[in-house]
Amino acid sequence: LEGRLLVMQGYGNRAARTLQRAIRRNTRDVELLLAYGLALVQAEDDRNARTYLDRVLSLDASRIEAVLGVALIQTRRGDLGGAAQSITRAEELVSSRELGPIYEARALAARGRLAFEHGNFDEARQKAEAAIEKDSRCAQAHFVLAMIADTRGTSPVAALRAALGGRTPYPEVRGLLVVYDERAEDRCDLARHYAQAAPRGVDAREVRRVVSRCR
């Protein structure tokens, strides 16, 4: 339960370490495997995360959180064709199981991030804004808008702050706020959280530098 709560709070690597002992004892508990896989996604440990999310889907192919997790991994690692297939599967699950606006928004945000990676920024914005209409607290959609803002030479801070206030934002949101919002009053807190969640993440070096200066 502690590990699952840490996943909900976006603590990534810390959550994974908490869950490790239980994982060793039970390798067929879908809920446990899903929590562990999502923790590894948050930790930006994509290779190991994929292993556990694939195991979840082999036991229960209807787990949309696992499907969306795989789509994110594929997108981050440049497998855009694979990501498109995973997102289509997520959309099918949303439709067939009537999962509601929160997951409709998640699927739209995934499409938006994929469009961003293809360089289709207008489409990425359109998908992200459609996601926010479905669920104003869709952290993934606000993150897509932050990526677009940065690419177009404007500040991503407002969109990153909106993502931070959303549903279970990935640690990369905090990492980028550390980088882009240098005068933030909560910069040390953001840096400490990211350092625990993704100690080998993309922004880990900058975050460690900030943490070393915090009291």
Coordinates of C-alpha atoms in Angstrom, one line a residue, residues 139 143 159-161 163-164 169-178 194:
A139 CA -1.2 16.4 -16.6
F143 CA 3.0 18.7 -20.5
A159 CA 2.0 24.9 -18.7
L160 CA 4.4 22.9 -16.4
R161 CA 2.8 24.4 -13.4
A163 CA 0.8 19.8 -15.3
L164 CA 2.1 19.8 -11.8
P169 CA 2.2 14.2 -13.1
Y170 CA 5.3 12.4 -14.1
P171 CA 8.5 13.4 -12.3
E172 CA 9.9 15.0 -15.6
V173 CA 7.5 17.8 -14.9
R174 CA 9.3 18.7 -11.7
G175 CA 12.7 18.2 -13.4
L176 CA 11.9 20.7 -16.1
L177 CA 10.5 23.2 -13.6
V178 CA 13.8 23.0 -11.8
Y194 CA 12.8 14.5 -8.7

